[in-house]
Amino acid sequence: MGLKGKKIILGVTGSIAAYKSAFLTRLLIKAGAEVQIIMSASAFDFITPLTLATLSKRPVLSQFQNDNTGVWTNHVELGLWADLFLVAPISANTLSKFANGICDNLLSATYLSARCPVMIAPAMDLDMYQHPSVQSNIQKLKSFGNILLDAESGELASGLSGQGRMMEPENILSKVEDFFSSREDFSGKKVLITMGPTQEALDPVRYISNHSSGKMGLALANAFLARGAEVFVVSGPIYLTVNKAGVHWNDVTSAKEMYEAASEIHSQVDICVFAAAVADYAPSEVAPEKIKKDNTSLSISLVKNVDIAAELGARKKQGQIHVGFALETENEAENAKIKLSKKNLDLVVLNSMKESGAGFQVDTNKVHIFHSSGLSVQSEVAPKNQIADLILDQIKNIPVWV
Ligand code: CTP
């Protein structure tokens, strides 16, 4: 498999192994990837930007602003552009910056902005590599979901021999290719995702809603996209920077609008994921003018909203897969499993409100996934993008998956 159309940021940092970045760039380009190189300042001591720019066919970036032109290199756009952020070689210094959120150059700022998977290929002397400080930074980066391309053993620049050599460019290329090919497993599939909260208007300025951030839904949309699916999103109001490129994106506000938009898409898709935190009730009437505080108390009459997952579940066609979420505060597993049958779901993903590091607003989650077949899997607390991949892996275990 080649890398045609894949967009890769290749970070190069200060290490003798930086000379191998030239070979790596050549291999990535030959495999069809678009490669944008970002060098740290100390990488310039080891390899020239001219070499890397020529091989990558793009100017090398290293600073927020070049030549005092006032033209800013937008690390956020770079981070959103890439399908993969690869740093090879990554020095002990840059490892430490990434692990601790230090943001003092373009490479580290882009790392913090990147939404795509990250691969790191360390290169350093054997004692440095074994140092608990370096190892703890590596563990920390792995816990963020970054993929370690572990250093190989052999002769080192210091003259010593041991683990610390950057993985050979050919091996890095095959890791990158394996990574992308294992992630094309949803190609040809169409997926509908509802996400975010809904807002139910009370009057022209107020609404009833909930704390859903849309982060889990967004992580799912990115995971499906990265694994080759065509993605349709119906999203309630969310306040995240979203790269909508390549996604059929529909913004809605209320549960009714979400239902209408999702209903239109439903019959065309193979997989539906109901990740929205739909408001269960809406004010029975929307006041045409702002409600004044004339009385000491105010009662609002609410009516039940449409249950989107249940309604579309009743219309589920042979071969379609439906995935729902459950957020419970008591009898968690039991209540989640009831939702499987009530909403005709194949899979329900239980979010626990009791776990720290799980739930609304945070970037991590811990879930328990129940299949209608009885199978169940539990995750650790992990970044939402890893949880999204776990959910996709579980979708492939559903008997109707082909
Ligand atoms: N859901 C939906 N439409 C609704 C309510 C929920 O599509 N009006 C979906 C959610 O997106 C989620 C699943 O149903 O996938 C379960 O949502 P949850 O709020 O946990 O359950 P409810 O059905 O609302 O039940 P309750 O609040 O009573 O637990």
Short mmCIF file of C-alpha atoms and ligand atoms in Angstrom, two decimals:
data_model
loop_
_atom_site.label_atom_id
_atom_site.label_comp_id
_atom_site.label_asym_id
_atom_site.label_seq_id
_atom_site.Cartn_x
_atom_site.Cartn_y
_atom_site.Cartn_z
CA MET A 1 0.00 0.00 0.00
CA GLY A 2 1.29 3.47 -0.77
CA LEU A 3 0.76 6.72 1.04
CA LYS A 4 -0.95 8.56 -1.83
CA GLY A 5 -2.69 11.68 -0.59
CA LYS A 6 -1.58 11.24 3.02
CA LYS A 7 -0.43 14.46 4.63
CA ILE A 8 2.49 14.01 6.98
CA ILE A 9 4.26 16.55 9.14
CA LEU A 10 7.83 15.33 9.67
CA GLY A 11 9.42 16.97 12.70
CA VAL A 12 13.23 16.90 12.74
CA THR A 13 15.10 17.73 15.94
CA GLY A 14 18.72 18.04 17.03
CA SER A 15 20.35 14.64 16.88
CA ILE A 16 23.06 12.98 14.81
CA ALA A 17 20.27 10.79 13.43
CA ALA A 18 18.84 13.87 11.66
CA TYR A 19 20.84 12.81 8.60
CA LYS A 20 18.48 9.84 8.34
CA SER A 21 15.53 12.25 8.04
CA ALA A 22 16.66 12.95 4.49
CA PHE A 23 16.31 9.25 3.59
CA LEU A 24 13.01 9.10 5.43
CA THR A 25 11.68 12.14 3.56
CA ARG A 26 12.64 10.57 0.26
CA LEU A 27 10.91 7.29 1.14
CA LEU A 28 7.73 9.05 2.27
CA ILE A 29 7.61 11.19 -0.89
CA LYS A 30 8.27 8.16 -3.12
CA ALA A 31 5.39 6.37 -1.39
CA GLY A 32 3.09 9.24 -2.43
CA ALA A 33 2.80 11.24 0.80
CA GLU A 34 2.78 15.01 1.05
CA VAL A 35 5.48 15.89 3.55
CA GLN A 36 5.78 19.16 5.44
CA ILE A 37 9.01 19.38 7.42
CA ILE A 38 9.28 21.35 10.63
CA MET A 39 12.81 21.62 12.07
CA SER A 40 13.74 22.61 15.60
CA ALA A 41 16.51 25.22 15.83
CA SER A 42 19.09 22.67 16.92
CA ALA A 43 18.29 20.37 13.98
CA PHE A 44 20.02 23.02 11.78
CA ASP A 45 23.34 21.96 13.37
CA PHE A 46 22.88 18.47 11.93
CA ILE A 47 21.21 18.83 8.52
CA THR A 48 20.48 21.74 6.21
CA PRO A 49 16.95 22.88 5.45
CA LEU A 50 17.95 23.04 1.78
CA THR A 51 18.41 19.27 1.67
CA LEU A 52 15.09 18.59 3.37
CA ALA A 53 13.19 21.25 1.38
CA THR A 54 14.50 19.82 -1.88
CA LEU A 55 13.60 16.26 -0.96
CA SER A 56 10.17 17.16 0.44
CA LYS A 57 9.45 19.60 -2.42
CA ARG A 58 8.19 22.17 0.10
CA PRO A 59 9.88 24.94 2.07
CA VAL A 60 10.98 23.77 5.49
CA LEU A 61 9.30 25.54 8.42
CA SER A 62 10.97 26.27 11.73
CA GLN A 63 9.79 29.61 13.04
CA PHE A 64 6.50 31.29 13.75
CA GLN A 65 7.57 34.12 11.49
CA ASN A 66 10.15 34.03 8.74
CA ASP A 67 12.43 36.94 7.76
CA ASN A 68 10.45 39.53 9.69
CA THR A 69 7.88 39.54 6.89
CA GLY A 70 5.02 39.67 9.34
CA VAL A 71 3.69 36.46 7.78
CA TRP A 72 2.76 34.11 10.57
CA THR A 73 3.16 30.36 10.21
CA ASN A 74 -0.12 29.09 11.57
CA HIS A 75 0.64 26.07 13.76
CA VAL A 76 -3.07 25.46 14.32
CA GLU A 77 -3.71 25.10 10.59
CA LEU A 78 -0.66 22.87 10.27
CA GLY A 79 -1.90 20.71 13.12
CA LEU A 80 -5.31 20.34 11.46
CA TRP A 81 -3.83 19.76 7.98
CA ALA A 82 -1.84 16.67 8.89
CA ASP A 83 -3.07 13.06 8.82
CA LEU A 84 0.03 12.09 10.80
CA PHE A 85 2.53 14.01 12.91
CA LEU A 86 5.82 12.11 12.85
CA VAL A 87 8.92 13.27 14.68
CA ALA A 88 12.04 11.42 13.59
CA PRO A 89 14.44 11.84 15.21
CA ILE A 90 12.95 13.15 18.43
CA SER A 91 15.62 14.29 20.91
CA ALA A 92 15.42 14.00 24.70
CA ASN A 93 14.81 17.74 24.77
CA THR A 94 11.80 17.68 22.43
CA LEU A 95 10.42 14.57 24.17
CA SER A 96 10.47 16.51 27.40
CA LYS A 97 8.76 19.52 25.81
CA PHE A 98 5.97 17.40 24.31
CA ALA A 99 5.46 15.50 27.57
CA ASN A 100 5.20 18.66 29.62
CA GLY A 101 3.36 21.06 27.33
CA ILE A 102 6.36 23.33 26.83
CA CYS A 103 5.64 25.40 23.77
CA ASP A 104 8.67 27.47 22.77
CA ASN A 105 9.05 26.71 19.07
CA LEU A 106 6.94 25.98 16.00
CA LEU A 107 7.37 22.22 16.34
CA SER A 108 6.13 22.05 19.94
CA ALA A 109 3.27 24.48 19.23
CA THR A 110 2.19 22.35 16.26
CA TYR A 111 2.36 19.24 18.45
CA LEU A 112 -0.05 20.85 20.90
CA SER A 113 -2.37 21.84 18.04
CA ALA A 114 -2.32 18.51 16.18
CA ARG A 115 -5.54 16.51 16.17
CA CYS A 116 -4.02 13.68 14.16
CA PRO A 117 -2.12 10.64 15.48
CA VAL A 118 1.46 11.30 16.56
CA MET A 119 4.45 8.99 16.06
CA ILE A 120 7.79 9.59 17.74
CA ALA A 121 11.11 7.95 16.87
CA PRO A 122 13.64 8.75 19.62
CA ALA A 123 17.37 8.90 19.02
CA MET A 124 19.94 9.42 21.74
CA ASP A 125 22.80 7.83 23.61
CA LEU A 126 22.00 4.60 25.50
CA ASP A 127 22.35 6.05 29.00
CA MET A 128 20.21 9.04 28.10
CA TYR A 129 17.59 6.70 26.65
CA GLN A 130 17.49 4.56 29.79
CA HIS A 131 17.35 7.54 32.14
CA PRO A 132 14.17 7.47 34.25
CA SER A 133 13.44 11.03 33.25
CA VAL A 134 13.43 10.19 29.52
CA GLN A 135 11.57 6.93 30.10
CA SER A 136 8.91 8.68 32.15
CA ASN A 137 8.44 11.27 29.38
CA ILE A 138 8.05 8.44 26.86
CA GLN A 139 5.48 6.74 29.09
CA LYS A 140 3.63 10.01 29.45
CA LEU A 141 3.50 10.50 25.68
CA LYS A 142 2.30 6.91 25.23
CA SER A 143 -0.46 7.60 27.74
CA PHE A 144 -1.55 10.53 25.52
CA GLY A 145 -1.97 7.99 22.71
CA ASN A 146 1.27 8.89 20.90
CA ILE A 147 2.83 5.95 19.07
CA LEU A 148 6.41 5.09 20.02
CA LEU A 149 8.73 3.86 17.27
CA ASP A 150 11.17 2.43 19.74
CA ALA A 151 14.87 3.11 19.35
CA GLU A 152 16.89 0.22 17.93
CA SER A 153 20.06 -1.27 19.40
CA GLY A 154 23.46 -0.98 17.77
CA GLU A 155 26.44 1.25 17.45
CA LEU A 156 25.85 4.79 18.66
CA ALA A 157 27.48 8.07 17.69
CA SER A 158 29.21 8.16 21.08
CA GLY A 159 31.10 4.99 20.20
CA LEU A 160 29.10 3.03 22.76
CA SER A 161 26.80 0.26 21.77
CA GLY A 162 23.22 -0.25 22.97
CA GLN A 163 19.64 0.93 22.54
CA GLY A 164 19.27 4.49 21.29
CA ARG A 165 19.61 4.43 17.50
CA MET A 166 16.69 5.92 15.64
CA MET A 167 14.62 3.26 13.92
CA GLU A 168 15.88 2.82 10.34
CA PRO A 169 13.95 4.93 7.78
CA GLU A 170 12.75 1.79 5.90
CA ASN A 171 11.28 0.44 9.16
CA ILE A 172 9.66 3.79 9.94
CA LEU A 173 8.13 3.81 6.45
CA SER A 174 6.64 0.37 6.96
CA LYS A 175 5.25 1.39 10.40
CA VAL A 176 3.64 4.43 8.75
CA GLU A 177 2.22 2.31 5.91
CA ASP A 178 0.91 -0.34 8.31
CA PHE A 179 -0.64 2.38 10.40
CA PHE A 180 -2.54 3.86 7.46
CA SER A 181 -3.54 0.54 5.91
CA SER A 182 -4.92 -0.81 9.19
CA ARG A 183 -6.91 2.38 9.30
CA GLU A 184 -8.67 2.03 5.95
CA ASP A 185 -10.94 -0.60 7.44
CA PHE A 186 -14.06 1.61 7.19
CA SER A 187 -13.56 2.60 3.57
CA GLY A 188 -16.80 2.39 1.60
CA LYS A 189 -18.88 2.78 4.77
CA LYS A 190 -21.19 5.72 5.33
CA VAL A 191 -21.61 6.87 8.90
CA LEU A 192 -24.04 9.24 10.59
CA ILE A 193 -22.99 10.75 13.92
CA THR A 194 -25.21 12.89 16.12
CA MET A 195 -23.15 14.91 18.58
CA GLY A 196 -23.06 17.78 21.04
CA PRO A 197 -25.91 19.03 23.18
CA THR A 198 -29.24 20.33 21.94
CA GLN A 199 -30.65 23.69 23.02
CA GLU A 200 -34.37 24.01 23.65
CA ALA A 201 -35.54 27.61 23.48
CA LEU A 202 -37.55 29.14 26.32
CA ASP A 203 -37.74 32.60 24.83
CA PRO A 204 -35.64 34.50 22.27
CA VAL A 205 -32.65 34.71 24.64
CA ARG A 206 -32.79 31.62 26.88
CA TYR A 207 -32.64 27.90 26.45
CA ILE A 208 -32.45 24.59 28.31
CA SER A 209 -29.37 22.51 27.55
CA ASN A 210 -26.63 20.37 29.12
CA HIS A 211 -22.85 20.26 29.53
CA SER A 212 -22.03 18.11 26.49
CA SER A 213 -18.93 19.51 24.72
CA GLY A 214 -19.14 17.38 21.58
CA LYS A 215 -15.56 16.14 22.16
CA MET A 216 -16.43 12.43 22.07
CA GLY A 217 -18.57 12.86 18.94
CA LEU A 218 -15.80 14.79 17.26
CA ALA A 219 -13.23 12.14 18.19
CA LEU A 220 -15.53 9.54 16.61
CA ALA A 221 -15.98 11.62 13.44
CA ASN A 222 -12.19 11.97 13.14
CA ALA A 223 -11.65 8.25 13.75
CA PHE A 224 -14.20 7.21 11.11
CA LEU A 225 -12.72 9.70 8.66
CA ALA A 226 -9.17 8.56 9.30
CA ARG A 227 -10.26 4.93 8.83
CA GLY A 228 -11.76 5.66 5.43
CA ALA A 229 -15.49 6.19 6.08
CA GLU A 230 -17.71 8.86 4.57
CA VAL A 231 -18.93 10.83 7.56
CA PHE A 232 -22.21 12.73 8.05
CA VAL A 233 -22.36 14.79 11.23
CA VAL A 234 -25.44 16.33 12.77
CA SER A 235 -24.16 18.51 15.57
CA GLY A 236 -25.84 20.58 18.23
CA PRO A 237 -24.11 23.85 19.22
CA ILE A 238 -20.49 23.12 20.18
CA TYR A 239 -17.65 25.49 20.94
CA LEU A 240 -14.61 23.64 19.62
CA THR A 241 -12.30 24.42 16.72
CA VAL A 242 -13.48 21.93 14.16
CA ASN A 243 -11.89 20.95 10.88
CA LYS A 244 -15.00 20.20 8.84
CA ALA A 245 -13.01 19.35 5.69
CA GLY A 246 -14.13 16.06 4.22
CA VAL A 247 -17.19 15.77 6.47
CA HIS A 248 -20.85 16.35 5.52
CA TRP A 249 -21.54 18.69 8.39
CA ASN A 250 -25.00 19.81 9.55
CA ASP A 251 -25.39 22.31 12.38
CA VAL A 252 -28.64 22.16 14.30
CA THR A 253 -29.91 23.65 17.54
CA SER A 254 -32.90 21.78 18.96
CA ALA A 255 -33.74 18.07 19.32
CA LYS A 256 -36.46 18.50 16.69
CA GLU A 257 -33.98 19.93 14.18
CA MET A 258 -31.48 17.19 15.02
CA TYR A 259 -34.13 14.54 14.44
CA GLU A 260 -35.17 16.07 11.10
CA ALA A 261 -31.58 16.33 9.84
CA ALA A 262 -30.66 12.81 11.04
CA SER A 263 -33.87 11.33 9.57
CA GLU A 264 -32.96 12.62 6.12
CA ILE A 265 -29.54 11.02 6.22
CA HIS A 266 -30.41 7.79 8.04
CA SER A 267 -31.56 5.62 5.13
CA GLN A 268 -28.30 6.19 3.17
CA VAL A 269 -25.86 5.14 5.89
CA ASP A 270 -24.40 1.83 7.07
CA ILE A 271 -23.62 2.95 10.61
CA CYS A 272 -25.34 5.41 12.97
CA VAL A 273 -23.69 6.62 16.14
CA PHE A 274 -25.94 8.53 18.50
CA ALA A 275 -23.37 10.49 20.50
CA ALA A 276 -25.52 13.57 21.06
CA ALA A 277 -26.71 14.53 24.52
CA VAL A 278 -30.22 15.28 23.35
CA ALA A 279 -32.34 17.29 25.78
CA ASP A 280 -35.10 14.92 26.86
CA TYR A 281 -37.63 17.71 27.33
CA ALA A 282 -38.32 21.08 25.73
CA PRO A 283 -40.49 23.98 26.90
CA SER A 284 -44.05 23.33 25.74
CA GLU A 285 -44.17 26.87 24.40
CA VAL A 286 -41.46 29.28 23.31
CA ALA A 287 -42.31 32.76 24.60
CA PRO A 288 -42.23 35.18 21.66
CA GLU A 289 -40.66 37.91 23.83
CA LYS A 290 -38.08 37.74 26.63
CA ILE A 291 -39.73 36.44 29.82
CA LYS A 292 -39.74 39.25 32.43
CA LYS A 293 -39.09 38.53 36.10
CA ASP A 294 -42.48 39.86 37.20
CA ASN A 295 -43.33 37.01 39.55
CA THR A 296 -41.54 35.56 42.57
CA SER A 297 -41.54 32.12 41.01
CA LEU A 298 -41.82 30.72 37.53
CA SER A 299 -42.98 27.31 36.41
CA ILE A 300 -42.02 26.08 33.01
CA SER A 301 -44.08 23.39 31.42
CA LEU A 302 -41.97 20.87 29.50
CA VAL A 303 -42.90 18.31 26.88
CA LYS A 304 -40.96 15.22 25.94
CA ASN A 305 -38.66 15.51 22.93
CA VAL A 306 -38.46 12.94 20.21
CA ASP A 307 -36.05 10.10 21.07
CA ILE A 308 -33.89 10.19 17.95
CA ALA A 309 -32.09 6.89 18.61
CA ALA A 310 -35.36 5.07 19.36
CA GLU A 311 -37.24 6.53 16.38
CA LEU A 312 -34.45 5.76 13.92
CA GLY A 313 -33.93 2.41 15.68
CA ALA A 314 -37.51 1.48 14.77
CA ARG A 315 -36.60 2.20 11.14
CA LYS A 316 -33.30 0.31 11.21
CA LYS A 317 -32.79 -1.66 8.00
CA GLN A 318 -31.23 -5.10 7.66
CA GLY A 319 -27.45 -4.69 7.82
CA GLN A 320 -27.49 -1.22 9.41
CA ILE A 321 -25.53 -0.83 12.63
CA HIS A 322 -26.73 1.46 15.43
CA VAL A 323 -24.52 2.57 18.32
CA GLY A 324 -25.80 4.56 21.28
CA PHE A 325 -24.33 6.06 24.40
CA ALA A 326 -25.59 5.84 27.96
CA LEU A 327 -24.78 8.13 30.80
CA GLU A 328 -25.94 6.69 34.09
CA THR A 329 -25.44 7.54 37.73
CA GLU A 330 -26.92 4.35 39.22
CA ASN A 331 -27.35 0.69 38.17
CA GLU A 332 -25.06 1.65 35.33
CA ALA A 333 -24.61 -1.64 33.46
CA GLU A 334 -28.23 -2.69 33.90
CA ASN A 335 -29.63 0.64 32.68
CA ALA A 336 -27.21 0.73 29.77
CA LYS A 337 -28.26 -2.75 28.65
CA ILE A 338 -31.96 -1.76 28.83
CA LYS A 339 -31.16 0.99 26.30
CA LEU A 340 -29.78 -1.64 23.89
CA SER A 341 -33.17 -3.22 23.44
CA LYS A 342 -35.31 -0.10 23.98
CA LYS A 343 -33.53 1.73 21.15
CA ASN A 344 -32.77 -1.31 18.96
CA LEU A 345 -29.02 -0.69 19.29
CA ASP A 346 -26.24 -3.12 18.41
CA LEU A 347 -23.82 -1.51 20.82
CA VAL A 348 -24.18 0.79 23.79
CA VAL A 349 -21.24 2.75 25.17
CA LEU A 350 -21.62 3.43 28.87
CA ASN A 351 -19.95 6.56 30.21
CA SER A 352 -19.54 6.55 33.91
CA MET A 353 -20.12 9.80 35.76
CA LYS A 354 -18.31 8.29 38.74
CA GLU A 355 -14.89 8.08 37.09
CA SER A 356 -12.58 11.04 37.28
CA GLY A 357 -11.23 11.62 33.77
CA ALA A 358 -14.51 10.57 32.17
CA GLY A 359 -17.62 12.37 31.00
CA PHE A 360 -18.42 15.85 29.71
CA GLN A 361 -15.87 18.54 28.82
CA VAL A 362 -12.74 16.46 29.61
CA ASP A 363 -10.36 15.11 26.94
CA THR A 364 -10.29 11.60 28.35
CA ASN A 365 -12.97 9.01 28.92
CA LYS A 366 -13.51 5.58 30.42
CA VAL A 367 -16.20 3.42 28.91
CA HIS A 368 -17.86 0.04 29.21
CA ILE A 369 -19.14 -1.22 25.86
CA PHE A 370 -22.05 -3.68 25.73
CA HIS A 371 -23.01 -5.58 22.56
CA SER A 372 -26.57 -6.78 21.99
CA SER A 373 -24.98 -10.24 21.58
CA GLY A 374 -23.93 -10.18 25.25
CA LEU A 375 -20.24 -9.45 24.61
CA SER A 376 -18.81 -6.59 26.67
CA VAL A 377 -15.48 -4.74 26.89
CA GLN A 378 -14.18 -2.20 29.36
CA SER A 379 -11.57 0.48 28.69
CA GLU A 380 -9.08 2.24 30.94
CA VAL A 381 -9.18 6.02 31.24
CA ALA A 382 -7.76 7.06 27.85
CA PRO A 383 -7.79 10.02 25.46
CA LYS A 384 -11.11 10.32 23.63
CA ASN A 385 -9.40 9.58 20.27
CA GLN A 386 -8.27 6.19 21.62
CA ILE A 387 -11.72 5.48 23.01
CA ALA A 388 -13.12 6.35 19.56
CA ASP A 389 -10.81 3.80 17.93
CA LEU A 390 -11.86 1.20 20.50
CA ILE A 391 -15.53 1.84 19.64
CA LEU A 392 -14.73 1.44 15.93
CA ASP A 393 -12.90 -1.82 16.67
CA GLN A 394 -15.97 -3.04 18.56
CA ILE A 395 -18.26 -2.10 15.66
CA LYS A 396 -16.24 -4.57 13.58
CA ASN A 397 -17.17 -7.30 16.09
CA ILE A 398 -20.90 -6.84 15.45
CA PRO A 399 -22.19 -9.92 13.56
CA VAL A 400 -23.78 -7.87 10.73
CA TRP A 401 -20.44 -6.15 10.00
CA VAL A 402 -19.17 -7.13 6.58
N1 CTP B 1 -30.91 9.84 22.58
C1 CTP B 1 -31.51 10.34 21.43
N2 CTP B 1 -32.60 11.17 21.56
C2 CTP B 1 -33.07 11.51 22.76
C3 CTP B 1 -32.44 11.02 23.94
C4 CTP B 1 -31.35 10.19 23.80
O1 CTP B 1 -31.07 10.04 20.32
N3 CTP B 1 -34.12 12.31 22.86
C5 CTP B 1 -29.77 8.92 22.43
C6 CTP B 1 -28.46 9.48 22.92
O2 CTP B 1 -27.75 10.11 21.86
C7 CTP B 1 -27.76 8.23 23.43
C8 CTP B 1 -28.89 7.34 23.91
O3 CTP B 1 -30.05 7.81 23.24
O4 CTP B 1 -27.10 7.53 22.39
C9 CTP B 1 -29.12 7.34 25.39
O5 CTP B 1 -29.18 8.64 25.91
P1 CTP B 1 -29.43 8.91 27.44
O6 CTP B 1 -29.59 10.37 27.63
O7 CTP B 1 -28.42 8.18 28.27
O8 CTP B 1 -30.76 8.14 27.69
P2 CTP B 1 -32.26 8.54 27.61
O9 CTP B 1 -32.92 7.73 26.58
O10 CTP B 1 -32.42 10.02 27.48
O11 CTP B 1 -32.79 8.00 28.99
P3 CTP B 1 -32.61 8.59 30.47
O12 CTP B 1 -32.18 10.03 30.31
O13 CTP B 1 -33.96 8.41 31.04
O14 CTP B 1 -31.58 7.71 31.08
#
